[in-house]
Coordinates of C-alpha atoms in Angstrom, one line a residue:
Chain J
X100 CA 34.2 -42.6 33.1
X101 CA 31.6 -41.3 35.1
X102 CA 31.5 -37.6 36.8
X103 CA 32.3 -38.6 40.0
X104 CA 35.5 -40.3 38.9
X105 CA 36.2 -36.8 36.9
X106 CA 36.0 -35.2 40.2
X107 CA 37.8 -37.7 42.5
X108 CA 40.7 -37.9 40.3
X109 CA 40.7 -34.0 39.9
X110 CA 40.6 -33.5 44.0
X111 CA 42.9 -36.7 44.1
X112 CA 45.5 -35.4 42.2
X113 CA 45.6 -32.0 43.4
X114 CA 45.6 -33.3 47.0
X115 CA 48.7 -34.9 46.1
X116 CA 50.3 -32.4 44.2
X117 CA 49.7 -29.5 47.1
X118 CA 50.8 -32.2 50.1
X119 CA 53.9 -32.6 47.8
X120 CA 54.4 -28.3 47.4
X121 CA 54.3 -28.3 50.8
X122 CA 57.5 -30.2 51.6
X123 CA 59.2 -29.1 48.2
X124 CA 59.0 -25.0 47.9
X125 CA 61.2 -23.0 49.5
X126 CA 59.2 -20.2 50.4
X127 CA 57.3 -21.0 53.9
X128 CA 54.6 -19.0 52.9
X129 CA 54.4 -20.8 49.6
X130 CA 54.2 -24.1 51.6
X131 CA 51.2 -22.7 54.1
X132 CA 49.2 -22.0 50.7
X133 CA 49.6 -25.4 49.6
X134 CA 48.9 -26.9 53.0
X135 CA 45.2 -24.7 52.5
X136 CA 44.7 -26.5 49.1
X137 CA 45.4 -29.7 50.4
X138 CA 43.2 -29.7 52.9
X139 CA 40.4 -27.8 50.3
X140 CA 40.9 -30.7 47.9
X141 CA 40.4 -33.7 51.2
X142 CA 37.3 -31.7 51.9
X143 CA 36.4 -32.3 48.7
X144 CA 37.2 -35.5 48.6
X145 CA 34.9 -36.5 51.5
X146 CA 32.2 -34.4 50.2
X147 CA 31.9 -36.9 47.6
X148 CA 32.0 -39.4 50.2
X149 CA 29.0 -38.0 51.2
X150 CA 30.4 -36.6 55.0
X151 CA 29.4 -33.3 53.9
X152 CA 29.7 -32.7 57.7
X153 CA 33.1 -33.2 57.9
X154 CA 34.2 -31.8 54.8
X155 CA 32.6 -28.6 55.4
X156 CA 34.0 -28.1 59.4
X157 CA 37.3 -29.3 57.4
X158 CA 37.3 -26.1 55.4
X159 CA 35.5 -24.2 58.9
X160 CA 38.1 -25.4 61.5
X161 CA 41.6 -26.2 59.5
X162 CA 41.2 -23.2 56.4
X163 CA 39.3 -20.9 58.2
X164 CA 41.0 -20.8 61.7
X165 CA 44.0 -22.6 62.2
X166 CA 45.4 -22.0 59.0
X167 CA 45.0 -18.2 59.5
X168 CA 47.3 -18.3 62.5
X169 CA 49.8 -20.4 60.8
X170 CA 49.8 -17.6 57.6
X171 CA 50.1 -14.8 60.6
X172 CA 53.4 -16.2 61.9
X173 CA 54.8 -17.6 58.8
X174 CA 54.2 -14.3 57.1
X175 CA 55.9 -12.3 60.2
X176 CA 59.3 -14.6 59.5
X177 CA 62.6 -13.0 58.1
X178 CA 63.2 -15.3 55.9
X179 CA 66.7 -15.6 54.1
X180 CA 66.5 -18.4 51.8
X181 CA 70.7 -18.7 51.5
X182 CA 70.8 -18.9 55.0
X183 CA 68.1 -21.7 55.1
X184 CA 70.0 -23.7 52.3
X185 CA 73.6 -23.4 54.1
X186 CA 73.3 -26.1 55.9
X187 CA 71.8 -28.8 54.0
X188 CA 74.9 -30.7 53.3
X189 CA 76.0 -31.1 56.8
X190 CA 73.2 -32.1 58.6
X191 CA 72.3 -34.3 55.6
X192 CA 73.7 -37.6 57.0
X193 CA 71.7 -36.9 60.2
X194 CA 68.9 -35.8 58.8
X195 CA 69.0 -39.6 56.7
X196 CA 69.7 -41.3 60.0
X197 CA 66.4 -40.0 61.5
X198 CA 64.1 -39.9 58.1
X199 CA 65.0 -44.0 57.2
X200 CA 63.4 -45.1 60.5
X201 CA 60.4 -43.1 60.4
X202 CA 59.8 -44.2 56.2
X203 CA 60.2 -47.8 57.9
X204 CA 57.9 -47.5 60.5
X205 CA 55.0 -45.8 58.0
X206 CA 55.7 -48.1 55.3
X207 CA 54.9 -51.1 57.6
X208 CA 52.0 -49.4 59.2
X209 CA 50.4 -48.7 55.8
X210 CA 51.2 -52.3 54.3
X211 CA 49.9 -53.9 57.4
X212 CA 46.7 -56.0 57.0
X213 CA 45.0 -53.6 58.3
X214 CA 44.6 -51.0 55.1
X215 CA 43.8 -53.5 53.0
X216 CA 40.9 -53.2 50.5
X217 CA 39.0 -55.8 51.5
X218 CA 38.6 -55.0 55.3
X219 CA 36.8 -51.6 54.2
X220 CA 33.0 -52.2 52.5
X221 CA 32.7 -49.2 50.5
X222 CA 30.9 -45.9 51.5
X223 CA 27.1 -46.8 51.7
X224 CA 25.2 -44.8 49.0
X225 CA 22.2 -42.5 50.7
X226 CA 19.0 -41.3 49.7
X227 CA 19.2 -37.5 48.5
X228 CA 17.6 -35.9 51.6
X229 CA 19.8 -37.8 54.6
X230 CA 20.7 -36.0 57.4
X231 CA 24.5 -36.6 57.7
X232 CA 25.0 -34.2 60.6
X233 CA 22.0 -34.7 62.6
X234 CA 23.7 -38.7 62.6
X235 CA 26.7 -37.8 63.6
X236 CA 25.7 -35.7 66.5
X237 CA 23.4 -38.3 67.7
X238 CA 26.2 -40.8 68.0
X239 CA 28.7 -38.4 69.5
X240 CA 26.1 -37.2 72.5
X241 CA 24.4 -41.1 72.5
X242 CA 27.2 -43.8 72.3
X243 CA 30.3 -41.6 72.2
X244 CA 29.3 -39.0 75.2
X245 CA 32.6 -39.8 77.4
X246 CA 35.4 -40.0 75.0
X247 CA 33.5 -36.3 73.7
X248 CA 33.2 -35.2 76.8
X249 CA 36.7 -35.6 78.1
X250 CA 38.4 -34.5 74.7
X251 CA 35.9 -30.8 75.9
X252 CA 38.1 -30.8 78.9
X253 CA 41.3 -31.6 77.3
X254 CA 40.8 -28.3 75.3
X255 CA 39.6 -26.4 78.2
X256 CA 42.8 -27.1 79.7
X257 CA 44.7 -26.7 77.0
X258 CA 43.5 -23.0 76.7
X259 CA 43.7 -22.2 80.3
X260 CA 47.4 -23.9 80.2
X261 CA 48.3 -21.7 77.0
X262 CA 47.0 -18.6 78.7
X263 CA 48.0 -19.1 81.8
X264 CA 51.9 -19.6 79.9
X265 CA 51.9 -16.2 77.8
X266 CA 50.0 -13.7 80.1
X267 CA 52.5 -12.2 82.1
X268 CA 50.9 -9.4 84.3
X269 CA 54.6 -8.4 85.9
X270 CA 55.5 -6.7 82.9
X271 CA 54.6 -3.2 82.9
X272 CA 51.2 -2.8 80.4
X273 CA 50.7 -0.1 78.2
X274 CA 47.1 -1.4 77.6
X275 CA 44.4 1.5 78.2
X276 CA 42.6 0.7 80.8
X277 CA 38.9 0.6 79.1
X278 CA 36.6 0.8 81.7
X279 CA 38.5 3.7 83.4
X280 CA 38.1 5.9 79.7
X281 CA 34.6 4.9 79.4
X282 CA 33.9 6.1 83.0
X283 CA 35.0 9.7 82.6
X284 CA 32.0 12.1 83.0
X285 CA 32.4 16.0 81.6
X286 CA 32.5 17.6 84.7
X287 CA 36.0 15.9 85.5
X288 CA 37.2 17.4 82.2
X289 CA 35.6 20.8 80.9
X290 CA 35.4 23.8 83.3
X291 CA 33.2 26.4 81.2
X292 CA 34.2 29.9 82.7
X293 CA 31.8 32.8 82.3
X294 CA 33.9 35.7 80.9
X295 CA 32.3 38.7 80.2
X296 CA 32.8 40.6 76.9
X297 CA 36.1 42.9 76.4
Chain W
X271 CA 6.3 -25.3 29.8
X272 CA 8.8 -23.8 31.9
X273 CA 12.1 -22.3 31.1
X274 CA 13.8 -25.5 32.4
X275 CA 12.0 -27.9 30.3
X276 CA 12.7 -25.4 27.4
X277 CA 16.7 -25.3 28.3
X278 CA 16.9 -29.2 28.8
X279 CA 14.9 -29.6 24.9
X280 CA 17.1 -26.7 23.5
X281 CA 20.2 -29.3 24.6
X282 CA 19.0 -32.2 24.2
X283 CA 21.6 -33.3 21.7
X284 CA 24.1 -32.9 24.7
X285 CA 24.8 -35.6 26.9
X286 CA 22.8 -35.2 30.0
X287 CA 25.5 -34.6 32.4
X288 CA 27.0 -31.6 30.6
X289 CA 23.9 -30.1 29.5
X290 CA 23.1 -30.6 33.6
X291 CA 26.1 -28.3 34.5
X292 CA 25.1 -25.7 31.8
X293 CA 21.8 -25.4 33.3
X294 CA 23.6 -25.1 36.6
X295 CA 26.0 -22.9 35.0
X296 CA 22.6 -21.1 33.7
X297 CA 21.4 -20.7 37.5
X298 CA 24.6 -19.2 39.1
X299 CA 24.8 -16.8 36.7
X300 CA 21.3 -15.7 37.3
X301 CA 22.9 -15.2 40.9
X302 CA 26.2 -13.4 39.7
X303 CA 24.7 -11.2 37.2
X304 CA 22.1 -9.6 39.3
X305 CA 24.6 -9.2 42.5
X306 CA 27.2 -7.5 40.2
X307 CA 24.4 -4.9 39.2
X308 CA 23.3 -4.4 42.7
X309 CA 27.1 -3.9 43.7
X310 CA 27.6 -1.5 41.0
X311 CA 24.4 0.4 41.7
X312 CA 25.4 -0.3 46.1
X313 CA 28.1 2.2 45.5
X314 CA 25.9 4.8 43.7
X315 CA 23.5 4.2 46.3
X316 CA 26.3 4.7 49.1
X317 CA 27.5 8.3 47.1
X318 CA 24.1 9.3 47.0
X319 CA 23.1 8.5 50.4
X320 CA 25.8 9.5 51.9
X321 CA 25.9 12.6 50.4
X322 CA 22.4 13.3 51.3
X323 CA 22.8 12.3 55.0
X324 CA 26.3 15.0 55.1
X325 CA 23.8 17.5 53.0
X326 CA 25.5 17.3 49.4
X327 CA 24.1 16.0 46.1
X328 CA 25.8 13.4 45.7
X329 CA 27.5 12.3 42.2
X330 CA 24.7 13.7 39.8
X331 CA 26.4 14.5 36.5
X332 CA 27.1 11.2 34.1
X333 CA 24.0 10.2 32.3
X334 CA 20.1 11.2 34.0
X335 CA 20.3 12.2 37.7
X336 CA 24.1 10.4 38.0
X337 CA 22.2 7.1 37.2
X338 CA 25.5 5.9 34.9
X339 CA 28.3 6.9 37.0
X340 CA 28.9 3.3 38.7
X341 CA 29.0 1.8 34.7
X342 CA 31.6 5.3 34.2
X343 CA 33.7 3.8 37.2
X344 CA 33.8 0.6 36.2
X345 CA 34.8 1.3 32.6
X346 CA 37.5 3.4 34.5
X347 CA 38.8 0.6 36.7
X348 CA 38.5 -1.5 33.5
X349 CA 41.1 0.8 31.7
X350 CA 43.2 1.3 33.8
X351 CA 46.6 -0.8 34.4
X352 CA 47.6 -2.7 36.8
X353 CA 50.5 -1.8 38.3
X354 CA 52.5 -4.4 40.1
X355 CA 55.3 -3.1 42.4
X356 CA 58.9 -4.6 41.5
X357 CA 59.3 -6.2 45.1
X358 CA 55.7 -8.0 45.0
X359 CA 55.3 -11.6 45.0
X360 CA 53.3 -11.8 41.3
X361 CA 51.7 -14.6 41.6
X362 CA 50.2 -14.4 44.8
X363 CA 49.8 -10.6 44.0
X364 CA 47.1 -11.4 41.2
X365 CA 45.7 -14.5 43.3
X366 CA 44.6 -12.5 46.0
X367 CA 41.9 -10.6 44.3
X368 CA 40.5 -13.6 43.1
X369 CA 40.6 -15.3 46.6
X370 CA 39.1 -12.1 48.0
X371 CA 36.1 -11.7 45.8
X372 CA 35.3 -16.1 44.5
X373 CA 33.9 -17.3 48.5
X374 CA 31.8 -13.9 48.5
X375 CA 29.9 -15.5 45.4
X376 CA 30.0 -18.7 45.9
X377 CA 28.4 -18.4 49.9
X378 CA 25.2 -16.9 47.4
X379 CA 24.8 -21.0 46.4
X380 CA 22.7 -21.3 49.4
X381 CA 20.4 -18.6 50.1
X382 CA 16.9 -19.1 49.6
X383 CA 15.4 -16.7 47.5
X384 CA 11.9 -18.0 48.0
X385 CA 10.3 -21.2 49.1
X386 CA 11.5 -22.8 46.1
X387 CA 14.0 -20.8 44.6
X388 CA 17.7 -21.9 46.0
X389 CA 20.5 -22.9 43.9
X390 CA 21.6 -25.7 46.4
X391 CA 19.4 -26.9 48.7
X392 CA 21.7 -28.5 50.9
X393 CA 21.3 -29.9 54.7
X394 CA 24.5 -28.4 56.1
X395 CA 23.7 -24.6 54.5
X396 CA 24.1 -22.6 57.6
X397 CA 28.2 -24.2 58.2
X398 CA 28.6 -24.1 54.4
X399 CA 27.9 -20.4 54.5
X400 CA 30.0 -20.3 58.0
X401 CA 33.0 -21.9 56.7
X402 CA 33.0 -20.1 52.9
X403 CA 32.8 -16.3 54.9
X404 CA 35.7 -17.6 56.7
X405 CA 37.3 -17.8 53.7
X406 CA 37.8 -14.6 52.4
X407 CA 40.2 -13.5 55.1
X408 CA 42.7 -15.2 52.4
X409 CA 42.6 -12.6 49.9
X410 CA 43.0 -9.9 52.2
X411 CA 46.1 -11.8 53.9
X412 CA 47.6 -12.9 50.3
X413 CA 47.2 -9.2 49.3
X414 CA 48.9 -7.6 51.9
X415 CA 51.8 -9.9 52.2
X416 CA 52.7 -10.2 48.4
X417 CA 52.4 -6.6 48.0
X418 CA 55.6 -6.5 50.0
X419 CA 54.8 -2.7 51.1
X420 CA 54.2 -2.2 55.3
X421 CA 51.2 -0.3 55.0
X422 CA 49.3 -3.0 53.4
X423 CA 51.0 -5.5 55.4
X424 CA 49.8 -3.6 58.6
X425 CA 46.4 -3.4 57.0
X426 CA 46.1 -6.7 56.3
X427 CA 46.9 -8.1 59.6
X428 CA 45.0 -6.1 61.3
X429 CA 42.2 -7.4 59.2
X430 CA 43.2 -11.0 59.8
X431 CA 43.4 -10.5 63.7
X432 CA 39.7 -8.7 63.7
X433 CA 38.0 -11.1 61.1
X434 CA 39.1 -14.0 63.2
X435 CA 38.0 -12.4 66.2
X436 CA 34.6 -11.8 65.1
X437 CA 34.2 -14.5 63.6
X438 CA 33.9 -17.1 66.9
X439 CA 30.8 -14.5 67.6
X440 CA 29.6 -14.7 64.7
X441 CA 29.5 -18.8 64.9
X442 CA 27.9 -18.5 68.3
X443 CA 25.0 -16.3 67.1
X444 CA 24.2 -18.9 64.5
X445 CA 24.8 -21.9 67.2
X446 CA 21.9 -19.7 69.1
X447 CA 19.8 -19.8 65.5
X448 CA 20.6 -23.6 64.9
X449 CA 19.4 -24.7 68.6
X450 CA 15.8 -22.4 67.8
X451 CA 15.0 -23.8 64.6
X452 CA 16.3 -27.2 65.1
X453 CA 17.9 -27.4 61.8
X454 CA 21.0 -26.2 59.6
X455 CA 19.4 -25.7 55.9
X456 CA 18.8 -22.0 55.1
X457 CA 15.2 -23.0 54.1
X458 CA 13.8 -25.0 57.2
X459 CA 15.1 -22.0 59.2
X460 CA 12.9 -19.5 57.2
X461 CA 9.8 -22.1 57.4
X462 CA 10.7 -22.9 61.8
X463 CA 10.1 -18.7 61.4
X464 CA 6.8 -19.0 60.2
X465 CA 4.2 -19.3 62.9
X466 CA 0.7 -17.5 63.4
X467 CA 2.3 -14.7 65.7
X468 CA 3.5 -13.0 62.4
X469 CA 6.8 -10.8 62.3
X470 CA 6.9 -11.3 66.0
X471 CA 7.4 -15.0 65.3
X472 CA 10.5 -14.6 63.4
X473 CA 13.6 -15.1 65.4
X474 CA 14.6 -12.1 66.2
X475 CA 12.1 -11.3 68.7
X476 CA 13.5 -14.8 70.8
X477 CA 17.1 -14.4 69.8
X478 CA 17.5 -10.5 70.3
X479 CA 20.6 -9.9 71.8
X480 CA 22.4 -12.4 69.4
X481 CA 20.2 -10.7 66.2
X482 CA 22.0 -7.2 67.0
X483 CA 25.0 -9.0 67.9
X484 CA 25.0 -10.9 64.6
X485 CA 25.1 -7.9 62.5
X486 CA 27.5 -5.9 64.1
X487 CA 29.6 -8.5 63.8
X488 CA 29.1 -8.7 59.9
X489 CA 29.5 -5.0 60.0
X490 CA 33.0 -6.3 61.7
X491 CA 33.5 -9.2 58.9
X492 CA 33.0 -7.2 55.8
X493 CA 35.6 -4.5 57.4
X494 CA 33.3 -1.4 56.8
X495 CA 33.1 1.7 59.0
X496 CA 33.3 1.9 61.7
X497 CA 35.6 -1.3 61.7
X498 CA 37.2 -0.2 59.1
X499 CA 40.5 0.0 60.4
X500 CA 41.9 -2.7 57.9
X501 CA 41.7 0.5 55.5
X502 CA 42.2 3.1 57.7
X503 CA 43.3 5.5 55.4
X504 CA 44.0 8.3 57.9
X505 CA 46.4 5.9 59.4
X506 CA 47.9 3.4 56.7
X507 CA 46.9 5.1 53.5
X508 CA 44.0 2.0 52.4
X509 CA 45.4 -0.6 54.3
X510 CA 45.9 -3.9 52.2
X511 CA 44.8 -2.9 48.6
X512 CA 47.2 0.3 48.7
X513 CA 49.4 -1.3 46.0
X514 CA 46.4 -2.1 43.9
X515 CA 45.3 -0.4 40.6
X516 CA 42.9 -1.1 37.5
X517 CA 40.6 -4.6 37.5
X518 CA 42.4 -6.0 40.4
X519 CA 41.4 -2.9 43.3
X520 CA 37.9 -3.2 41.7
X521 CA 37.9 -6.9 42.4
X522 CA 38.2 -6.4 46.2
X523 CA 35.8 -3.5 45.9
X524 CA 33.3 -6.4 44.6
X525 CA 34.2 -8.6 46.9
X526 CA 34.0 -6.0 49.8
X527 CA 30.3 -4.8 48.5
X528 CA 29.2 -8.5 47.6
X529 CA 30.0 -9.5 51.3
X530 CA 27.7 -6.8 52.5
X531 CA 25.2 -8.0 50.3
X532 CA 25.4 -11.2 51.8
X533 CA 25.6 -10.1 55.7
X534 CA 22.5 -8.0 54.8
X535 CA 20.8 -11.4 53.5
X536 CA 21.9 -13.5 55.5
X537 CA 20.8 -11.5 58.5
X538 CA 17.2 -11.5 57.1
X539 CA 17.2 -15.0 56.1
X540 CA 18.2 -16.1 59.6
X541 CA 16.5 -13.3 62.0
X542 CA 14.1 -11.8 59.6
X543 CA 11.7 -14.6 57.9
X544 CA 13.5 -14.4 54.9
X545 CA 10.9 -14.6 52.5
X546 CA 7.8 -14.5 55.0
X547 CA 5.9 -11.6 54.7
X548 CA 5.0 -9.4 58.2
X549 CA 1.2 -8.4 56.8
X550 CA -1.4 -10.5 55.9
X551 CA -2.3 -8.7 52.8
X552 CA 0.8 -9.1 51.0
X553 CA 1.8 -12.6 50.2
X554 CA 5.1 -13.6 51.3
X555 CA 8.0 -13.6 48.2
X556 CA 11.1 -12.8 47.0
X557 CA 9.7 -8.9 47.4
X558 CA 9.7 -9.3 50.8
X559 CA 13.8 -10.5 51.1
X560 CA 14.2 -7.8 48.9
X561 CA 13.2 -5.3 51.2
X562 CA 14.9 -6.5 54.5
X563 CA 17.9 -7.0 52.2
X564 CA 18.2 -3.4 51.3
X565 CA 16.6 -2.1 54.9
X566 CA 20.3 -3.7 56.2
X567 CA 22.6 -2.1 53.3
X568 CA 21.0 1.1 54.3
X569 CA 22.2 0.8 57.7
X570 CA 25.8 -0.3 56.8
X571 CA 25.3 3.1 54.7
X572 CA 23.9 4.8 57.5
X573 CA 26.8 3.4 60.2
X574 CA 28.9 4.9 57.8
X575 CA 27.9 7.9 57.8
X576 CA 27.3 8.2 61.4
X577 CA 29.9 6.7 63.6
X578 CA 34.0 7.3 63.7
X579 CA 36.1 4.5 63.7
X580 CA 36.8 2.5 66.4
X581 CA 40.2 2.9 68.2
X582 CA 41.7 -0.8 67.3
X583 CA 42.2 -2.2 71.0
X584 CA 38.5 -1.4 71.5
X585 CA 37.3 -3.1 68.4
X586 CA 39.0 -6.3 70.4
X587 CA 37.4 -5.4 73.5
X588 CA 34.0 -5.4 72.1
X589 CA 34.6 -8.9 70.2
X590 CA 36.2 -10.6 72.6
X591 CA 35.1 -9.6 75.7
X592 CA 31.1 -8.3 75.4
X593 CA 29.9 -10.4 72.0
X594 CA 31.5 -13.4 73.5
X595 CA 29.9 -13.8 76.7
X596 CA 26.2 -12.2 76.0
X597 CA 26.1 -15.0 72.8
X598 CA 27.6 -18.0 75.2
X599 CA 25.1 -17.0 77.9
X600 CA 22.3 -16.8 75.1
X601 CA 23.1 -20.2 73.9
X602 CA 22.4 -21.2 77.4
X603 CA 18.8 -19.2 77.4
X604 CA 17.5 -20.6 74.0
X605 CA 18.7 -24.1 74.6
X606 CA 16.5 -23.6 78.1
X607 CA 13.2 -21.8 76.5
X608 CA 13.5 -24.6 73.9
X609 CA 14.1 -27.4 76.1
X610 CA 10.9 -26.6 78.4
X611 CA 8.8 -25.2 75.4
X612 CA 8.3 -21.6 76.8
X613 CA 5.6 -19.9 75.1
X614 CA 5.1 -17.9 72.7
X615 CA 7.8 -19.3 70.3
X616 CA 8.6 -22.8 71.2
X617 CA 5.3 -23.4 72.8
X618 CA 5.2 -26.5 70.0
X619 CA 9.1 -27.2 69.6
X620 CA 9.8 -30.8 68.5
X621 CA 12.0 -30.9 71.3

């Protein structure tokens, strides 16, 4: 067994076992943890598929940003795990009725023809020094400029759309208003008074 | 015959893959060891020059001149226990330390030291640095959660909310360094530095708004003063390693120090030539990253000592709404000067 097996099995198996914590612990902040190893161990999974680009904006993008948000608001939950657990006997038939169609439709996806082995050649081994990122910014801004492009101002509108949604400048602010403090000059607030000696 | 040739002889009766990850093993900790020293002898340096700069001595009684009190502290942490508060999540409460302090060393992997000293020469260095500082916003989270106290709670969200912040600055100021050299590996940064204009030549001199920006926002990252309102200990006692004791407080002091370490170098590696020397008669070397290394720890000293902390609102304010737009609109003014080759610095710009 060479090294890189060592490794893929070892980033393999904890994939696995993390996506699987994520569904099975109880604790949602638990289950955010696991969700960060899961996607450390893909990252280093396509790291040894040499798309050290990916792998590392992986770790830059989902770890590093989004993930911190999720932790913020999982962390700020009240969370009663006997409440949580109540339920689980009642909704169960329910929750069977919706889960059986969904394991159906992924289970034909994945066995379709189109995951088989054969269709995929396998990664394409490169010589030490190749450029993985300078390739796969060439394609986006050569071949793949529209689909980029319009994806840009999908997220711009996104943004302005979630902005626009949770400002709400009715509401009486308590923010400070910055520019006002920063403008205040001494002679609006000392008076020196000449007094003369008692 | 050099000291690798030696190692490789010396385990030769190894296979060749394992004695290859000893020798790597070998090279990190020629990183680690070093760092931990200059962390250890950081915070003497910080006593000291702090002290001097608010006109006191400065710790000056363990071993010659105070020389042995960081080794006397960290014997001290060492002994001490670690006390774990009944409500605290354990596991996560022990984790976090180690999350705090292990992408703070591991970001060292590639940093050149000199033209041909660097761990990991890798293509992608500048995002693998990037996305490893982004990291250590875990430990601080993890510790101030499991701690189940408010204070450190408090601390550490504040913490989270300001490292996030100025972190999208931070990745624009290296977008602005990216577009002027024209590559991502730490190395071919320092060499697109090195041109016959000197220390003029280095990027700071074309990318000055985003250099000063860059740093300040590191100041920001590494949660020291006056951002330091993670700890604020006039406010929330020391913010998310309240509940802390023994080995474990010292491993965020590490990790805290370790990260200023690698601001400071990173700062010179990508503004300051790394490596290139500003005079002729002193050849460029590891001397020279030396220097501009420690000329940025003495201002995080100095910043210290100097400034009160920033009122938290404002600390937003300054990330989101003057760092942001002065390193968008510098994006825009590099991409231009190296687009249409404007002399001096992109007179010859492969571009």
């Amino acid at each position: 067994m060479s090294f890189e097996v060592i490794v893929f099995y070892l980033f393999a198996g904890l994939t696995l076992t993390s996506a699987f914590l994520v569904i099975v612990v109880r604790n949602p902040v638990h289950a955010a943890l696991s969700l960060i190893l899961c996607f450390f161990s893909s990252a280093g999974l396509w790291l040894l598929l040499e798309a050290e680009f990916l792998a590392i904006v992986l770790v830059l993008v989902y770890v590093g940003a989004v993930m911190v948000l999720f932790m913020f608001v999982v962390m700020m939950l009240d969370i009663n795990l006997a409440e949580i657990r109540k339920g689980f006997l009642k909704y169960l038939a329910l929750a069977l009725v919706v889960v059986a169609p969904m394991i159906l439709i992924i289970g034909t996806v994945a066995s379709s023809s189109y995951f088989d082995m054969p269709r995929y050649s396998a990664a394409v081994k490169q010589v030490a020094g190749h450029n993985n990122t300078y390739e796969i910014g060439k394609e986006l801004f050569t071949k793949y400029v529209w689909p980029f492009e319009i994806a840009a101002v999908i997220l711009l509108v996104a943004i302005v759309a979630a902005i626009a949604l949770t400002l709400r400048t009715t509401r009486q602010l308590k923010n400070p208003n910055v520019e006002q403090q920063l403008s205040v000059e001494r002679d609006k607030r000392i008076r020196l008074v000449d007094m003369g000696a008692e | 015959m050099t000291i690798k040739d030696y190692f490789f002889e010396l385990t030769s009766w190894l296979p060749l893959e394992l004695s290859l990850t000893l020798w790597t093993t070998v090279k990190i900790m020629a990183i680690c060891v070093p760092l931990m020293l200059s962390v250890a002898y950081l915070t003497f340096a910080e006593r000291k020059i702090i002290g001097y700069i608010q006109a006191r001595v400065g710790p000056n009684r363990v071993g010659p001149r105070g020389w042995l009190q960081p080794i006397a502290d960290a014997l001290k942490l060492l002994c001490k226990e670690i006390v774990i508060p009944t409500g605290a999540n354990k596991l996560l409460f022990l984790t976090a330390p180690i999350l705090a302090l292990a992408p703070s060393l591991a970001a060292w992997a590639v940093i050149p030291f000199d033209s041909t000293l660097v761990l990991s020469d890798i293509n992608a260095g500048l995002l693998y640095v990037l996305a490893l500082t982004s990291l250590g916003v875990y430990g601080i989270i993890v510790a101030g959660w499991a701690s189940n106290s408010k204070y450190a709670f408090l601390g550490s969200m504040r913490s989270a909310a300001q490292i996030v912040s100025y972190e999208i600055a931070m990745g624009f100021a290296l977008v602005g360094v990216l577009i002027a050299a024209g590559s991502l590996n730490l190395g071919a940064i320092i060499r697109a530095q090195d041109s016959e204009l000197g220390m003029f030549g280095w990027f700071w001199a074309p990318l000055f708004p985003v250099f000063i920006i860059y740093f300040i926002s590191g100041v920001a990252e590494t949660n020291r003063a006056p951002f330091d309102v993670s700890e604020g200990e006039s406010e929330i006692v020391a913010g998310f390693h309240v509940e802390y004791a023994g080995m474990a407080f010292a491993l965020f002091f590490l990790a805290e120090y370790a990260n200023m370490i690698l601001v400071s170098a990173l700062t010179a590696v990508l503004f300051l030539g790394g490596w290139l020397s500003p005079v002729e008669w002193i050849p460029d070397g590891i001397h020279w990253l030396l220097i501009k290394i420690s000329f940025f720890l003495f201002l995080f000293l100095w910043f210290r000592a100097t400034f009160p902390r920033y009122r938290y609102d404002q600390i937003m304010r300054l990330g989101w709404k003057i760092f942001l737009p002065i390193t968008i609109v510098w994006i825009v003014v590099i991409s231009a000067m190296v687009v249409w080759k404007v002399p001096p610095w992109f007179a010859n710009s492969a571009i």
